[in-house]
Coordinates of C-alpha atoms in Angstrom, one line a residue:
Chain A
M127 CA 27.8 -8.2 -21.7
Y128 CA 27.7 -4.9 -19.9
T129 CA 24.6 -3.7 -21.8
T130 CA 22.2 -4.7 -19.1
L131 CA 24.2 -3.2 -16.3
I132 CA 24.8 0.1 -18.2
I133 CA 21.2 0.6 -19.1
C134 CA 20.1 -0.2 -15.6
A135 CA 22.6 2.4 -14.2
I136 CA 21.4 5.0 -16.7
I137 CA 17.9 4.6 -15.5
V138 CA 18.9 5.1 -11.9
L139 CA 20.8 8.2 -12.9
I140 CA 17.9 9.7 -14.8
S141 CA 15.7 9.1 -11.7
V142 CA 18.0 11.3 -9.7
F143 CA 17.7 14.0 -12.3
V144 CA 13.9 13.6 -12.2
S145 CA 14.0 14.0 -8.5
Y146 CA 16.2 17.1 -8.8
Y147 CA 13.8 18.8 -11.2
S148 CA 10.8 18.0 -9.1
R149 CA 11.9 20.5 -6.5
R150 CA 10.1 23.6 -7.6
G151 CA 12.2 26.1 -5.7
S152 CA 13.9 25.2 -2.5
V153 CA 12.6 23.0 0.2
K154 CA 12.2 25.2 3.3
S155 CA 9.8 23.5 5.8
L156 CA 9.3 20.1 7.1
D157 CA 5.7 20.2 5.8
D158 CA 7.1 20.7 2.3
V159 CA 9.3 17.6 2.6
L160 CA 6.5 15.5 4.0
T161 CA 3.4 16.6 2.2
G162 CA 4.5 19.0 -0.6
H163 CA 2.2 21.7 0.8
R164 CA -0.9 19.7 -0.1
S165 CA -0.6 20.8 -3.7
F166 CA -0.8 17.5 -5.7
G167 CA -3.3 17.3 -8.5
A168 CA -5.1 14.2 -9.7
F169 CA -2.4 12.9 -12.0
I170 CA 0.5 13.1 -9.6
L171 CA -1.5 12.0 -6.6
F172 CA -2.5 8.9 -8.5
F173 CA 1.1 7.9 -9.1
V174 CA 2.2 8.7 -5.6
S175 CA -0.5 6.6 -4.1
V176 CA 0.1 3.6 -6.3
G177 CA 3.9 4.0 -5.9
E178 CA 4.4 1.6 -3.1
I179 CA 1.4 -0.7 -3.6
Y180 CA 2.8 -1.9 -6.9
G181 CA 6.5 -2.4 -6.7
I182 CA 9.1 -5.1 -6.8
G183 CA 6.7 -7.3 -4.9
T184 CA 4.2 -7.2 -7.8
M185 CA 6.9 -8.1 -10.4
L186 CA 8.9 -10.7 -8.5
G187 CA 6.7 -11.7 -5.6
V188 CA 3.5 -12.4 -7.4
P189 CA 4.9 -14.6 -10.2
G190 CA 7.0 -16.2 -7.5
A191 CA 4.0 -17.0 -5.4
V192 CA 2.0 -18.2 -8.4
Y193 CA 5.0 -20.6 -9.0
S194 CA 5.2 -21.9 -5.5
K195 CA 1.7 -21.6 -4.0
G196 CA -0.7 -20.8 -6.8
T197 CA -4.1 -19.3 -6.2
N198 CA -4.0 -19.8 -2.4
Y199 CA -1.7 -16.8 -2.5
T200 CA -2.8 -14.7 -5.4
L201 CA -6.5 -14.6 -4.4
W202 CA -5.9 -13.1 -1.0
F203 CA -3.3 -10.7 -2.4
M204 CA -5.6 -9.4 -5.1
G205 CA -8.7 -9.5 -2.9
Y206 CA -7.2 -7.4 -0.1
I207 CA -5.7 -4.8 -2.3
L208 CA -9.0 -4.4 -4.2
L209 CA -11.1 -4.1 -1.1
S210 CA -8.7 -1.7 0.6
Y211 CA -9.6 0.9 -2.0
C212 CA -13.2 0.6 -0.9
V213 CA -12.2 1.2 2.7
G214 CA -10.0 4.1 1.6
Y215 CA -12.9 5.8 -0.2
F216 CA -14.4 6.5 3.3
L217 CA -11.3 7.0 5.4
N218 CA -8.9 8.9 3.2
P219 CA -11.0 12.0 2.3
L220 CA -11.7 12.5 6.1
I221 CA -8.1 11.9 7.0
W222 CA -7.3 14.6 4.4
R223 CA -9.9 17.0 5.8
A224 CA -8.4 16.6 9.3
G225 CA -5.0 17.2 7.8
K226 CA -6.1 20.4 6.1
K227 CA -8.0 21.8 9.1
A228 CA -5.2 21.2 11.6
N229 CA -2.2 21.3 9.3
L230 CA -1.2 17.6 9.9
S231 CA 1.5 15.7 8.1
T232 CA 2.0 12.3 9.8
N233 CA -0.3 9.7 11.2
A234 CA 1.0 10.5 14.7
D235 CA -0.1 14.2 14.2
F236 CA -3.5 12.8 13.3
F237 CA -3.9 10.8 16.5
G238 CA -2.3 13.6 18.6
W239 CA -4.6 16.3 17.2
R240 CA -7.9 14.6 17.8
F241 CA -7.2 14.1 21.5
G242 CA -4.9 17.0 22.1
S243 CA -2.4 14.5 23.5
K244 CA 1.4 14.4 23.1
G245 CA 1.5 11.0 24.8
I246 CA -0.6 9.3 22.1
E247 CA 1.3 11.1 19.4
V248 CA 4.6 9.7 20.7
L249 CA 3.1 6.2 21.1
V250 CA 1.8 6.2 17.5
A251 CA 5.1 7.4 16.2
I252 CA 7.1 4.7 18.0
V253 CA 4.7 1.9 16.8
G254 CA 4.7 3.3 13.3
I255 CA 8.5 3.4 13.1
A256 CA 9.0 0.0 14.6
F257 CA 6.6 -1.7 12.2
V258 CA 7.4 0.2 9.0
M259 CA 11.2 -0.2 9.1
P260 CA 11.1 -3.9 8.1
W261 CA 9.5 -2.9 4.7
A262 CA 13.0 -1.6 3.8
Q263 CA 14.4 -5.1 4.2
M264 CA 11.9 -6.7 1.8
N265 CA 13.0 -4.3 -0.9
F266 CA 16.7 -5.1 -0.3
A267 CA 15.7 -8.8 -0.8
G268 CA 14.1 -8.0 -4.1
L269 CA 17.2 -5.9 -5.1
G270 CA 19.3 -8.9 -4.3
I271 CA 17.4 -11.0 -6.8
V272 CA 17.5 -8.4 -9.6
I273 CA 21.3 -7.9 -9.4
K274 CA 21.9 -11.6 -10.2
Y275 CA 20.4 -11.0 -13.7
L276 CA 22.4 -7.9 -14.6
G277 CA 24.9 -9.9 -16.7
I278 CA 27.9 -9.4 -14.4
P279 CA 28.0 -10.2 -10.8
I280 CA 27.6 -7.3 -8.3
D281 CA 28.1 -7.7 -4.6
Y282 CA 24.8 -7.7 -2.7
A283 CA 26.4 -5.3 -0.1
T284 CA 27.4 -2.9 -2.8
A285 CA 24.0 -2.9 -4.3
V286 CA 22.3 -2.3 -0.9
V287 CA 24.6 0.6 -0.1
I288 CA 24.1 2.3 -3.6
A289 CA 20.4 1.9 -3.3
S290 CA 20.4 3.5 0.1
I291 CA 22.4 6.4 -1.1
V292 CA 20.1 7.0 -4.0
A293 CA 17.0 6.7 -1.7
F294 CA 18.6 9.3 0.6
L295 CA 19.2 11.6 -2.4
Y296 CA 15.5 11.5 -3.3
I297 CA 14.4 12.4 0.2
G298 CA 17.2 14.9 0.7
I299 CA 16.5 16.7 -2.6
A300 CA 12.7 17.2 -2.4
G301 CA 11.1 14.7 0.0
V302 CA 7.7 13.5 -1.2
R303 CA 7.9 15.5 -4.4
S304 CA 10.8 13.4 -5.5
T305 CA 9.2 10.2 -4.7
A306 CA 6.1 11.3 -6.6
W307 CA 7.9 12.1 -9.9
V308 CA 10.2 9.1 -9.6
A309 CA 7.0 7.0 -9.1
V310 CA 5.7 8.2 -12.5
M311 CA 8.9 7.1 -14.2
K312 CA 8.9 3.8 -12.3
D313 CA 5.4 3.0 -13.2
F314 CA 6.0 3.4 -16.9
L315 CA 9.0 1.1 -16.7
M316 CA 7.0 -1.4 -14.6
I317 CA 4.1 -1.5 -17.1
F318 CA 6.7 -2.1 -19.8
A319 CA 8.3 -4.9 -17.9
I320 CA 5.0 -6.6 -17.1
G321 CA 3.9 -6.3 -20.7
V322 CA 7.1 -7.9 -22.0
G323 CA 6.7 -10.7 -19.4
A324 CA 3.2 -11.5 -20.5
Y325 CA 4.1 -11.2 -24.2
V326 CA 7.0 -13.6 -23.8
A327 CA 4.7 -16.0 -21.9
A328 CA 1.8 -15.9 -24.4
S329 CA 4.0 -15.9 -27.6
H330 CA 6.2 -18.8 -26.5
M331 CA 3.3 -21.0 -25.7
P332 CA 1.5 -22.5 -28.6
G333 CA -2.2 -21.6 -28.1
G334 CA -1.4 -18.4 -26.1
A335 CA -2.9 -17.5 -22.7
S336 CA -5.7 -20.0 -22.6
A337 CA -3.2 -22.8 -23.4
I338 CA -1.2 -21.8 -20.4
Y339 CA -4.2 -22.0 -18.1
Q340 CA -5.2 -25.3 -19.7
G341 CA -1.7 -26.6 -19.1
V342 CA -1.9 -25.6 -15.5
L343 CA -5.3 -27.3 -15.1
E344 CA -3.9 -30.5 -16.4
Q345 CA -0.5 -30.6 -14.7
F346 CA -1.0 -28.5 -11.5
P347 CA -4.7 -28.5 -10.8
K348 CA -4.1 -27.5 -7.2
H349 CA -2.4 -24.3 -8.3
L350 CA -5.5 -23.1 -10.1
V351 CA -8.0 -22.7 -7.2
V352 CA -7.8 -22.1 -3.5
D353 CA -7.5 -25.5 -1.9
T354 CA -10.5 -25.9 0.4
V355 CA -9.1 -28.8 2.4
P356 CA -8.4 -28.3 5.2
W357 CA -10.9 -25.6 5.7
T358 CA -9.2 -23.9 8.6
K359 CA -5.8 -23.7 7.0
N360 CA -6.9 -22.3 3.7
V361 CA -10.4 -20.9 3.5
S362 CA -10.8 -19.3 6.9
F363 CA -7.2 -18.1 6.7
T364 CA -7.6 -16.7 3.1
L365 CA -10.8 -14.9 3.9
S366 CA -9.8 -13.5 7.3
T367 CA -6.6 -12.4 5.7
I368 CA -8.4 -10.6 2.9
V369 CA -10.6 -8.8 5.4
F370 CA -7.8 -8.0 7.8
Q371 CA -5.3 -6.7 5.2
S372 CA -8.0 -4.7 3.4
V373 CA -8.4 -2.6 6.5
A374 CA -4.6 -2.6 7.2
L375 CA -3.3 -1.2 3.8
Y376 CA -4.3 2.4 4.5
M377 CA -2.8 2.2 8.0
I378 CA 0.8 2.0 6.8
P379 CA 2.3 5.3 7.9
Y380 CA 3.4 6.4 4.4
T381 CA -0.2 6.3 3.1
F382 CA -1.1 9.1 5.4
Q383 CA 1.7 11.1 3.8
Y384 CA 0.2 10.5 0.4
V385 CA -3.3 11.4 1.4
Y386 CA -2.0 14.7 2.8
T387 CA -0.3 15.6 -0.5
G388 CA -3.7 15.9 -2.3
A389 CA -4.9 19.3 -3.2
S390 CA -8.5 18.7 -2.3
E391 CA -10.9 16.3 -0.6
E392 CA -12.6 15.6 -3.9
I393 CA -9.3 14.7 -5.6
V394 CA -8.5 12.2 -2.8
R395 CA -12.0 10.7 -3.2
R396 CA -11.9 10.4 -7.0
N397 CA -8.4 8.9 -6.8
Q398 CA -9.8 6.0 -4.9
I399 CA -12.3 5.3 -7.7
I400 CA -9.6 4.9 -10.3
M401 CA -7.3 2.8 -8.1
P402 CA -8.9 -0.6 -8.8
L403 CA -8.5 -0.1 -12.6
Y404 CA -4.8 0.0 -12.1
M405 CA -4.9 -3.6 -11.0
F406 CA -5.0 -4.5 -14.7
M407 CA -1.3 -5.5 -14.2
Y408 CA -2.2 -8.6 -12.2
P409 CA -3.6 -10.6 -15.1
F410 CA -0.3 -10.1 -16.9
V411 CA 2.0 -11.0 -14.0
I412 CA -0.1 -14.0 -13.0
L413 CA 0.0 -15.3 -16.6
A414 CA 3.8 -14.9 -16.6
G415 CA 3.9 -16.8 -13.3
F416 CA 1.9 -19.7 -14.6
Y417 CA 4.0 -19.8 -17.7
G418 CA 7.1 -20.1 -15.4
L419 CA 5.4 -22.9 -13.5
L420 CA 4.9 -24.9 -16.7
T421 CA 8.3 -24.3 -18.2
I422 CA 10.9 -23.9 -15.4
H423 CA 11.2 -26.8 -13.0
G424 CA 12.8 -27.0 -9.6
L425 CA 13.5 -23.3 -9.0
K426 CA 15.2 -22.9 -5.6
N427 CA 14.0 -19.3 -5.1
P428 CA 10.5 -19.0 -6.7
D429 CA 10.8 -15.2 -6.7
E430 CA 13.3 -15.6 -9.5
A431 CA 10.7 -17.2 -11.8
F432 CA 9.8 -14.0 -13.7
L433 CA 13.4 -12.9 -14.3
M434 CA 14.6 -16.4 -15.1
M435 CA 11.9 -16.7 -17.8
L436 CA 12.8 -13.4 -19.3
S437 CA 16.6 -13.7 -19.2
T438 CA 16.7 -16.6 -21.6
T439 CA 14.4 -15.1 -24.2
I440 CA 14.9 -11.3 -24.5
P441 CA 17.8 -9.2 -25.8
S442 CA 20.1 -7.8 -23.1
W443 CA 19.1 -4.1 -23.7
V444 CA 15.4 -5.0 -23.0
M445 CA 16.6 -6.8 -19.9
G446 CA 18.5 -3.7 -18.9
I447 CA 15.3 -1.6 -19.1
I448 CA 13.4 -4.2 -17.1
A449 CA 16.1 -4.6 -14.5
G450 CA 16.4 -0.8 -14.3
G451 CA 12.6 -0.5 -13.6
M452 CA 12.9 -3.1 -10.9
V453 CA 15.9 -1.5 -9.2
L454 CA 14.0 1.8 -9.3
C455 CA 11.0 0.1 -7.6
A456 CA 13.3 -1.1 -4.8
I457 CA 15.0 2.2 -4.3
L458 CA 11.7 4.2 -4.5
A459 CA 10.1 1.8 -2.0
L460 CA 13.0 2.3 0.3
A461 CA 12.7 6.1 0.0
V462 CA 8.9 5.9 0.6
V463 CA 9.5 3.8 3.8
V464 CA 12.0 6.1 5.3
L465 CA 10.1 9.2 4.5
P466 CA 7.5 8.7 7.3
V467 CA 10.2 7.4 9.6
G468 CA 12.0 10.7 9.2
G469 CA 8.7 12.6 9.7
L470 CA 7.5 10.6 12.7
F471 CA 10.8 10.8 14.4
T472 CA 11.6 14.5 13.6
K473 CA 8.1 16.0 14.0
N474 CA 6.5 13.8 16.6
I475 CA 9.3 12.4 18.8
L476 CA 12.0 15.1 18.5
G477 CA 9.3 17.8 18.4
F478 CA 8.2 16.5 21.8
F479 CA 11.6 17.2 23.3
K480 CA 12.4 20.3 21.3
P481 CA 9.1 22.1 20.8
N482 CA 10.7 25.4 19.7
A483 CA 12.8 24.1 16.8
S484 CA 12.7 26.2 13.7
Q485 CA 11.5 24.8 10.3
S486 CA 15.0 24.9 8.8
E487 CA 16.3 23.0 11.8
L488 CA 13.6 20.4 11.4
V489 CA 14.5 19.9 7.8
K490 CA 18.1 19.4 8.7
W491 CA 17.1 16.9 11.5
N492 CA 14.9 15.1 9.1
R493 CA 17.8 14.5 6.8
V494 CA 19.9 13.2 9.7
V495 CA 17.1 10.9 10.8
T496 CA 16.5 9.7 7.3
A497 CA 20.2 8.9 6.8
S498 CA 20.3 7.1 10.1
A499 CA 17.3 5.0 9.4
L500 CA 18.8 4.0 6.1
I501 CA 22.2 3.2 7.7
I502 CA 20.5 1.1 10.4
S503 CA 18.4 -0.9 7.9
V504 CA 21.5 -1.5 5.7
L505 CA 23.4 -2.8 8.8
L506 CA 20.5 -5.0 9.9
T507 CA 20.1 -6.4 6.4
L508 CA 23.8 -7.2 6.0
F509 CA 24.6 -8.4 9.5
W510 CA 21.4 -9.6 11.2
P511 CA 19.0 -10.7 8.4
Q512 CA 17.4 -13.3 10.7
L513 CA 16.3 -10.6 13.2
M514 CA 14.5 -8.7 10.5
L515 CA 12.7 -11.7 9.1
G516 CA 11.0 -12.1 12.5
V517 CA 9.8 -8.5 12.5
I518 CA 8.6 -8.7 8.9
N519 CA 6.2 -11.4 9.9
M520 CA 4.8 -9.0 12.5
S521 CA 4.8 -5.8 10.6
Y522 CA 1.5 -5.9 8.8
F523 CA -0.2 -7.2 12.0
G524 CA 1.3 -4.4 13.9
I525 CA 0.5 -1.6 11.5
A526 CA -3.1 -2.8 11.2
Q527 CA -3.6 -2.1 14.9
F528 CA -4.0 1.6 14.0
F529 CA -7.3 0.8 12.3
P530 CA -9.7 0.8 15.3
G531 CA -8.2 4.0 16.5
V532 CA -8.5 5.7 13.1
V533 CA -12.1 4.7 12.8
A534 CA -12.8 5.9 16.4
I535 CA -11.1 9.2 15.6
L536 CA -13.2 9.7 12.5
F537 CA -16.6 8.5 13.5
W538 CA -16.9 8.2 17.3
K539 CA -17.2 11.5 19.2
R540 CA -17.1 9.7 22.6
A541 CA -13.7 8.0 22.0
T542 CA -11.1 9.0 24.6
K543 CA -7.3 9.0 24.3
W544 CA -7.1 6.4 27.0
G545 CA -9.4 4.1 25.1
V546 CA -7.6 4.5 21.8
G547 CA -4.1 4.2 23.4
A548 CA -5.0 1.2 25.5
G549 CA -6.6 -0.5 22.4
L550 CA -3.5 0.1 20.4
A551 CA -1.3 -1.2 23.1
A552 CA -3.5 -4.3 23.7
G553 CA -3.5 -5.0 19.9
I554 CA 0.3 -4.8 19.7
I555 CA 0.8 -7.1 22.7
C556 CA -1.6 -9.6 21.2
V557 CA 0.3 -9.5 17.9
I558 CA 3.6 -10.2 19.7
A559 CA 2.1 -13.0 21.7
F560 CA 0.4 -14.7 18.8
V561 CA 3.4 -14.4 16.5
S562 CA 5.9 -15.7 19.1
S563 CA 3.6 -18.6 20.2
G564 CA 2.6 -19.4 16.6
Y565 CA -0.9 -20.2 17.8
A566 CA -4.1 -18.8 16.1
P567 CA -7.7 -20.0 16.9
Y568 CA -9.6 -21.5 14.0
G569 CA -6.8 -20.8 11.6
L570 CA -7.8 -17.2 11.5
N571 CA -5.3 -14.5 10.6
K572 CA -3.4 -13.5 13.8
G573 CA -3.7 -9.8 13.1
F574 CA -7.4 -10.2 12.6
I575 CA -7.8 -11.6 16.1
A576 CA -5.5 -8.9 17.5
I577 CA -7.8 -6.2 16.0
L578 CA -10.9 -7.7 17.7
V579 CA -9.1 -7.6 21.0
N580 CA -8.0 -4.0 20.2
I581 CA -11.6 -3.0 19.5
A582 CA -12.9 -4.6 22.7
V583 CA -10.3 -2.8 24.8
L584 CA -10.9 0.5 23.0
L585 CA -14.6 0.3 23.8
A586 CA -14.2 -0.8 27.4
V587 CA -11.6 1.7 28.3
T588 CA -13.4 4.6 26.6
Y589 CA -16.5 3.9 28.6
M590 CA -14.5 3.8 31.8
T591 CA -12.9 7.2 31.2
P592 CA -14.6 10.5 31.3
V593 CA -15.7 12.3 28.1
D594 CA -13.2 15.0 26.9
P595 CA -15.3 17.9 25.6
E596 CA -12.3 19.2 23.5
A597 CA -12.0 15.8 21.8
V598 CA -15.7 15.8 21.1
R599 CA -15.5 19.3 19.6
R600 CA -12.7 18.2 17.3
C601 CA -14.6 15.3 16.0
E602 CA -17.5 17.6 15.2
L603 CA -15.1 20.0 13.5
L604 CA -14.0 17.1 11.4
H605 CA -17.5 16.5 10.1
E606 CA -17.9 20.1 9.1
E607 CA -17.3 19.8 5.4
E608 CA -14.3 21.4 3.8
L609 CA -15.7 22.9 0.7
V610 CA -12.8 23.6 -1.6
Chain B
M169 CA -22.3 8.9 7.5
K170 CA -25.8 10.3 7.6
G171 CA -27.5 10.0 4.2
R172 CA -24.7 7.9 2.8
F173 CA -26.5 4.6 3.1
W174 CA -26.5 3.8 -0.7
T175 CA -23.0 5.0 -1.0
V176 CA -22.0 2.5 1.7
I177 CA -23.9 -0.3 -0.1
F178 CA -22.2 0.4 -3.4
V179 CA -18.7 1.2 -2.3
L180 CA -18.3 -1.2 0.6
V181 CA -21.0 -3.8 0.9
I182 CA -21.3 -5.0 -2.8
P183 CA -17.5 -5.5 -3.3
Y184 CA -17.1 -7.3 0.0
I185 CA -19.9 -9.6 -0.8
A186 CA -18.4 -10.3 -4.3
I187 CA -14.9 -11.1 -3.0
V188 CA -15.4 -12.5 0.5
A189 CA -19.0 -13.8 0.9
L190 CA -19.2 -15.4 -2.5
F191 CA -15.8 -17.0 -2.3
P192 CA -17.1 -20.6 -1.8
W193 CA -19.1 -20.2 -5.0
Y194 CA -16.6 -18.6 -7.3
N195 CA -13.5 -20.6 -6.2
R196 CA -13.6 -23.0 -9.1
A197 CA -11.4 -23.6 -12.2
E198 CA -14.2 -24.4 -14.6
P199 CA -15.9 -23.1 -16.7
F200 CA -13.1 -21.2 -18.5
V201 CA -14.4 -17.8 -19.6
F202 CA -12.4 -16.1 -22.4
G203 CA -9.8 -18.8 -21.8
I204 CA -9.4 -17.9 -18.2
P205 CA -10.3 -20.1 -15.2
F206 CA -13.5 -19.0 -13.6
V207 CA -11.9 -17.9 -10.3
Y208 CA -9.5 -15.6 -12.1
F209 CA -12.2 -14.4 -14.5
W210 CA -14.3 -13.4 -11.5
I211 CA -11.6 -11.5 -9.6
F212 CA -10.3 -9.8 -12.7
S213 CA -13.8 -8.7 -13.6
W214 CA -14.2 -7.2 -10.2
F215 CA -11.2 -4.9 -10.8
F216 CA -13.5 -3.1 -13.2
L217 CA -16.8 -3.7 -11.4
T218 CA -15.4 -2.4 -8.1
S219 CA -14.4 0.8 -9.8
L220 CA -17.8 1.0 -11.4
C221 CA -19.5 0.5 -8.0
M222 CA -17.3 3.1 -6.5
Y223 CA -18.2 5.5 -9.3
I224 CA -21.9 5.0 -8.7
G225 CA -21.5 5.4 -5.0
W226 CA -19.5 8.6 -5.6
R227 CA -22.1 10.0 -7.9
I228 CA -24.8 9.6 -5.3
D229 CA -22.6 10.4 -2.3
P230 CA -24.2 13.5 -0.6
V231 CA -20.8 14.7 0.7
S232 CA -19.4 14.7 -2.8
I233 CA -22.5 16.2 -4.4
R234 CA -22.2 19.1 -2.0
A235 CA -18.5 19.6 -2.8
R236 CA -19.2 19.5 -6.5
A237 CA -22.1 21.9 -6.3
Y238 CA -20.0 24.3 -4.2
K239 CA -17.1 24.1 -6.7
K240 CA -19.5 24.8 -9.6
A241 CA -21.1 27.8 -7.8
Q242 CA -17.6 29.1 -7.1
Q243 CA -16.6 28.8 -10.7
Q244 CA -19.7 30.6 -11.9
G245 CA -19.2 33.3 -9.3
G246 CA -15.6 33.8 -10.5
K247 CA -16.8 34.5 -14.0

């Protein structure tokens, strides 16, 4: 009965060793922790950039949503991820180029550099930290589900504390390098888990995959397509959410970190082209989700559908590998979330107050900040879970408010720091107002409307403030191609 | 973005049309294609088609063509 737990624990231990051997010498500077000195080739950049996009949410959340909401959910989910790769094709290579030219390692660096402004740097860092922290919570929730299926009961609090310690080890050992190599390990385990899930679904159903879909069509026809009635609730919401989130995905602070790890602009660009192919996982998890819908009835927490389906059909050692993969997903995502929190706080906020700090001091501070961020999220998760639920609802809306600023930085010479700063502030205020009032015109996505307000303010304030010749020069510099 | 018109069409415009603009048309369960409801068949196909579109857009992307030419010249110079 301990098999599942033991295998799961072994996998987590191996991941710590993987992290240790990813160091390549000692980690001396903060840049090394945050961007690995821009040295990642195509293979490792690929895994580091898919590391957080496909995680515990893919394995538990997607089948869970298929079970409870059907296509209403899966369509926007797949649609926005797919289209965000297209947006990233244009943004990421330029973000990388700026990073190379000015030695940037966080998204606050990026904003600060273009306008030569410490103020905007600190503003971006604060907004980034505030809205990325809730991501940690979501992974704790996923972890809480996995531990129920380990064979013997483990305390939720124990699991959360252990996960945080391991996440801290990754970051403390080698920063982004650790997360990269652990991501490779995690992805192999995850593909295995999804394969097993789909195999179980297709082999236990007479008639295989198509019989599952036929069964859903007969028994749950509303789960198979997006319900078009009422239009405002479903269609305009689905489509505005796809568009909104497709521009938002690459605004999450940790994606800047990934882009900066790339060894060249071309590697970053080519990476975007392969990304959609990796979505081949979705057909499998969706199939598993529909199978769960047909065979398991009255599940209290739909996110358990995938594990529930597996736990009754596969041997405990296979379950151990799958659980290990999922636990690794949660821990890795946790590490990936706190990595930019450490970077933003240490480099952009602390750096503002202590501009003369040495690199080794910064590395030390980064560890302190990372540990504090983990401790704070553990405490919030365990003692004030309701508070975090409210912020999670806002986090994507908030993060996306960086988008108009990023586009202005990359493509609009005339943009001023006042315009970008005011736009960002206006967007955030809108998000808070919409989320707390619960109102959204025409059923549109709340973040989508906030972005429109953000753009309007950005344009208006920019035209009201004088042109900054240095900012214009930096935009021109950005468009001088980096030929490497 | 000068000279990148066709890249924008392939990488950005075509996928957005396929997923967002054509939504009212492809949002249907039947016909089943390869045993998969049409809406899923459509979106799964676009995982591959988007990648293909991006590949085409990349091949004709002047920024990328210059980068590749430069790299090639450098490699030949190195030998």
